[in-house]
Short mmCIF file of C-alpha atoms and ligand atoms in Angstrom, two decimals:
data_model
loop_
_atom_site.label_atom_id
_atom_site.label_comp_id
_atom_site.label_asym_id
_atom_site.label_seq_id
_atom_site.Cartn_x
_atom_site.Cartn_y
_atom_site.Cartn_z
CA MET A 106 -38.32 -37.08 32.44
CA LYS A 107 -38.06 -38.65 28.87
CA ARG A 108 -38.22 -42.43 29.69
CA VAL A 109 -36.70 -44.53 27.20
CA ILE A 110 -37.04 -48.44 26.61
CA THR A 111 -35.24 -51.24 25.05
CA TYR A 112 -35.76 -54.71 24.88
CA GLY A 113 -32.99 -57.95 24.36
CA THR A 114 -31.03 -60.85 25.22
CA PHE A 115 -27.31 -58.73 26.09
CA ASP A 116 -25.86 -62.44 26.39
CA LEU A 117 -22.05 -61.97 26.57
CA LEU A 118 -22.17 -58.32 26.91
CA HIS A 119 -20.07 -56.77 24.43
CA TYR A 120 -19.15 -53.08 22.61
CA GLY A 121 -22.30 -53.38 20.47
CA HIS A 122 -24.80 -53.72 23.15
CA ILE A 123 -22.80 -50.98 24.98
CA ASN A 124 -23.08 -48.86 21.50
CA LEU A 125 -27.21 -49.16 21.46
CA LEU A 126 -27.28 -48.53 25.47
CA ARG A 127 -25.34 -45.15 25.23
CA ARG A 128 -27.36 -44.04 21.94
CA ALA A 129 -30.67 -45.02 23.77
CA LYS A 130 -29.92 -43.29 26.96
CA ALA A 131 -29.39 -40.17 24.86
CA LEU A 132 -32.76 -40.24 23.78
CA GLY A 133 -33.93 -39.19 27.23
CA ASP A 134 -33.45 -39.44 31.06
CA TYR A 135 -34.10 -42.86 32.07
CA LEU A 136 -33.27 -45.97 30.29
CA ILE A 137 -35.36 -49.11 31.22
CA VAL A 138 -33.98 -52.73 29.55
CA ALA A 139 -36.48 -55.17 29.29
CA LEU A 140 -33.98 -58.33 29.26
CA SER A 141 -35.39 -61.52 27.83
CA THR A 142 -35.56 -63.94 30.60
CA ASP A 143 -33.50 -67.70 30.05
CA GLU A 144 -37.12 -69.31 29.37
CA PHE A 145 -38.40 -66.61 26.86
CA ASN A 146 -34.98 -67.13 25.08
CA ARG A 147 -34.73 -70.78 25.22
CA VAL A 148 -38.50 -71.14 24.32
CA GLU A 149 -39.44 -68.11 21.90
CA LYS A 150 -36.14 -66.94 20.67
CA ASN A 151 -34.33 -70.53 20.36
CA LYS A 152 -31.38 -68.99 22.27
CA THR A 153 -29.03 -70.52 24.97
CA CYS A 154 -27.64 -67.84 27.00
CA TYR A 155 -23.74 -68.54 28.36
CA PHE A 156 -24.94 -66.09 31.05
CA SER A 157 -28.13 -66.93 33.55
CA TYR A 158 -30.64 -64.01 33.44
CA GLU A 159 -29.62 -62.81 37.26
CA GLN A 160 -26.00 -62.39 35.52
CA ARG A 161 -27.18 -60.42 32.61
CA LYS A 162 -29.41 -58.46 34.82
CA SER A 163 -26.34 -57.83 37.15
CA LEU A 164 -24.19 -56.66 34.01
CA LEU A 165 -26.66 -54.21 32.67
CA GLU A 166 -27.02 -52.89 35.88
CA ALA A 167 -23.39 -51.96 36.33
CA ILE A 168 -23.58 -49.91 33.00
CA ARG A 169 -23.74 -46.34 33.73
CA TYR A 170 -26.33 -45.50 31.01
CA VAL A 171 -29.05 -47.95 32.66
CA ASP A 172 -31.69 -47.21 35.27
CA LEU A 173 -33.80 -49.96 35.67
CA VAL A 174 -33.53 -53.80 34.59
CA ILE A 175 -36.92 -55.46 34.21
CA PRO A 176 -38.07 -59.37 32.68
CA GLU A 177 -39.20 -59.76 28.81
CA GLU A 178 -41.21 -62.82 29.31
CA ASN A 179 -43.09 -62.61 26.12
CA TRP A 180 -43.57 -60.80 22.94
CA GLU A 181 -46.72 -58.81 23.90
CA GLN A 182 -45.76 -57.14 27.03
CA LYS A 183 -44.20 -54.29 24.99
CA ARG A 184 -47.75 -52.73 24.51
CA THR A 185 -48.27 -52.64 28.25
CA ASP A 186 -44.96 -51.85 29.22
CA VAL A 187 -45.05 -48.54 27.62
CA LYS A 188 -48.37 -47.77 29.24
CA GLU A 189 -46.94 -49.10 32.72
CA TYR A 190 -43.73 -47.49 32.61
CA HIS A 191 -45.08 -43.90 31.00
CA ILE A 192 -42.44 -44.37 27.96
CA ASN A 193 -42.06 -41.57 25.77
CA THR A 194 -39.25 -43.59 22.73
CA PHE A 195 -38.83 -47.47 22.52
CA VAL A 196 -35.59 -47.91 21.04
CA ILE A 197 -34.15 -51.07 19.51
CA GLY A 198 -31.46 -52.05 16.81
CA ASP A 199 -32.38 -51.49 13.22
CA ASP A 200 -32.27 -55.64 12.33
CA TRP A 201 -35.68 -55.44 14.02
CA LYS A 202 -36.97 -52.33 11.56
CA GLY A 203 -40.75 -52.05 11.18
CA LYS A 204 -41.27 -54.60 13.30
CA PHE A 205 -42.20 -52.55 16.50
CA ASP A 206 -44.04 -49.70 14.76
CA PHE A 207 -47.54 -50.43 16.56
CA LEU A 208 -46.00 -49.03 19.56
CA LYS A 209 -46.58 -45.70 17.93
CA GLU A 210 -50.27 -46.36 18.49
CA GLU A 211 -49.55 -45.87 21.98
CA GLY A 212 -48.03 -42.51 21.78
CA VAL A 213 -44.61 -43.82 21.71
CA ASP A 214 -41.85 -42.53 19.63
CA VAL A 215 -40.14 -45.84 17.73
CA VAL A 216 -36.31 -45.76 17.05
CA TYR A 217 -34.38 -48.06 15.09
CA LEU A 218 -30.45 -47.35 15.77
CA THR A 219 -28.39 -48.94 13.27
CA ARG A 220 -26.31 -52.33 14.58
CA THR A 221 -22.59 -52.29 15.48
CA PRO A 222 -21.23 -54.38 12.72
CA GLU A 223 -19.04 -57.45 13.14
CA ILE A 224 -19.97 -58.03 16.52
CA SER A 225 -22.56 -60.84 18.07
CA SER A 226 -22.54 -62.92 20.88
CA SER A 227 -23.06 -66.03 18.36
CA GLN A 228 -20.08 -64.51 16.70
CA ILE A 229 -17.93 -64.41 19.69
CA LYS A 230 -18.82 -68.03 20.82
CA SER A 231 -17.90 -69.38 17.42
CA ASP A 232 -14.66 -67.36 17.63
CA LEU A 233 -13.96 -69.18 20.93
CA GLY A 234 -14.75 -72.50 19.12
CA GLY A 235 -18.31 -73.03 21.16
CA ASN A 236 -21.40 -73.57 18.78
CA SER A 237 -23.59 -70.76 18.20
N1 LIG B 567 -26.95 -54.99 19.20
C1 LIG B 567 -26.41 -54.21 18.00
N2 LIG B 567 -24.92 -54.24 17.69
C2 LIG B 567 -24.61 -55.52 18.10
C3 LIG B 567 -25.42 -56.74 18.57
C4 LIG B 567 -26.46 -56.10 18.94
O1 LIG B 567 -26.94 -52.66 18.47
N3 LIG B 567 -23.81 -55.94 17.17
C5 LIG B 567 -28.44 -54.45 19.46
C6 LIG B 567 -29.43 -55.29 19.18
O2 LIG B 567 -30.00 -54.88 17.57
C7 LIG B 567 -30.49 -55.23 20.33
C8 LIG B 567 -29.85 -55.02 21.39
O3 LIG B 567 -28.48 -54.83 21.27
O4 LIG B 567 -31.13 -53.59 20.13
C9 LIG B 567 -29.67 -56.39 22.20
O5 LIG B 567 -29.28 -57.29 21.24
P1 LIG B 567 -29.63 -59.15 21.51
O6 LIG B 567 -29.50 -59.54 22.71
O7 LIG B 567 -29.05 -59.88 20.09
O8 LIG B 567 -31.26 -58.68 21.45
P2 LIG B 567 -32.27 -59.61 20.70
O9 LIG B 567 -32.08 -60.94 20.58
O10 LIG B 567 -32.22 -59.00 19.13
O11 LIG B 567 -33.78 -59.08 21.53
O12 LIG B 567 -38.37 -58.34 22.14
C10 LIG B 567 -37.15 -57.61 21.26
C11 LIG B 567 -36.08 -58.92 21.68
O13 LIG B 567 -35.68 -59.15 22.92
C12 LIG B 567 -34.57 -58.20 21.04
#
């Protein structure tokens, strides 16, 4: 059983997110998504989400590729998460390329997948006339 983990905010769920989750799941048998909490988004990522954590969590849980959703509450938890959940592979978009290579020290494969161009939650907000 190959276990994969990825992290993110996943606000205004769109096909770029789905492309990432589909490819992440293809790298193993079990995919965990560590979902940024509202507090972590606000304090550490300066993001105001349209959907709350619970709403974003229920959307992710409806996706066939996702097996478990856990909270992402801080930047540091990755090192303990990969041990606690017996993770084989860490996956994230290549906008983070190189940032999480330290996880290799925990015996985890680190994979940066190409982002889907032209789509982002902030792009959706600005296209719909909201401030991003
Ligand atoms: N993504 C993508 N293509 C897009 C938009 C997003 O592949 N057009 C990917 C991102 O690279 C990320 C995931 O979808 O792997 C979730 O995107 P965000 O919610 O923007 O995540 P981010 O804010 O980058 O949070 O600790 C890591 C952070 O929590 C990552």
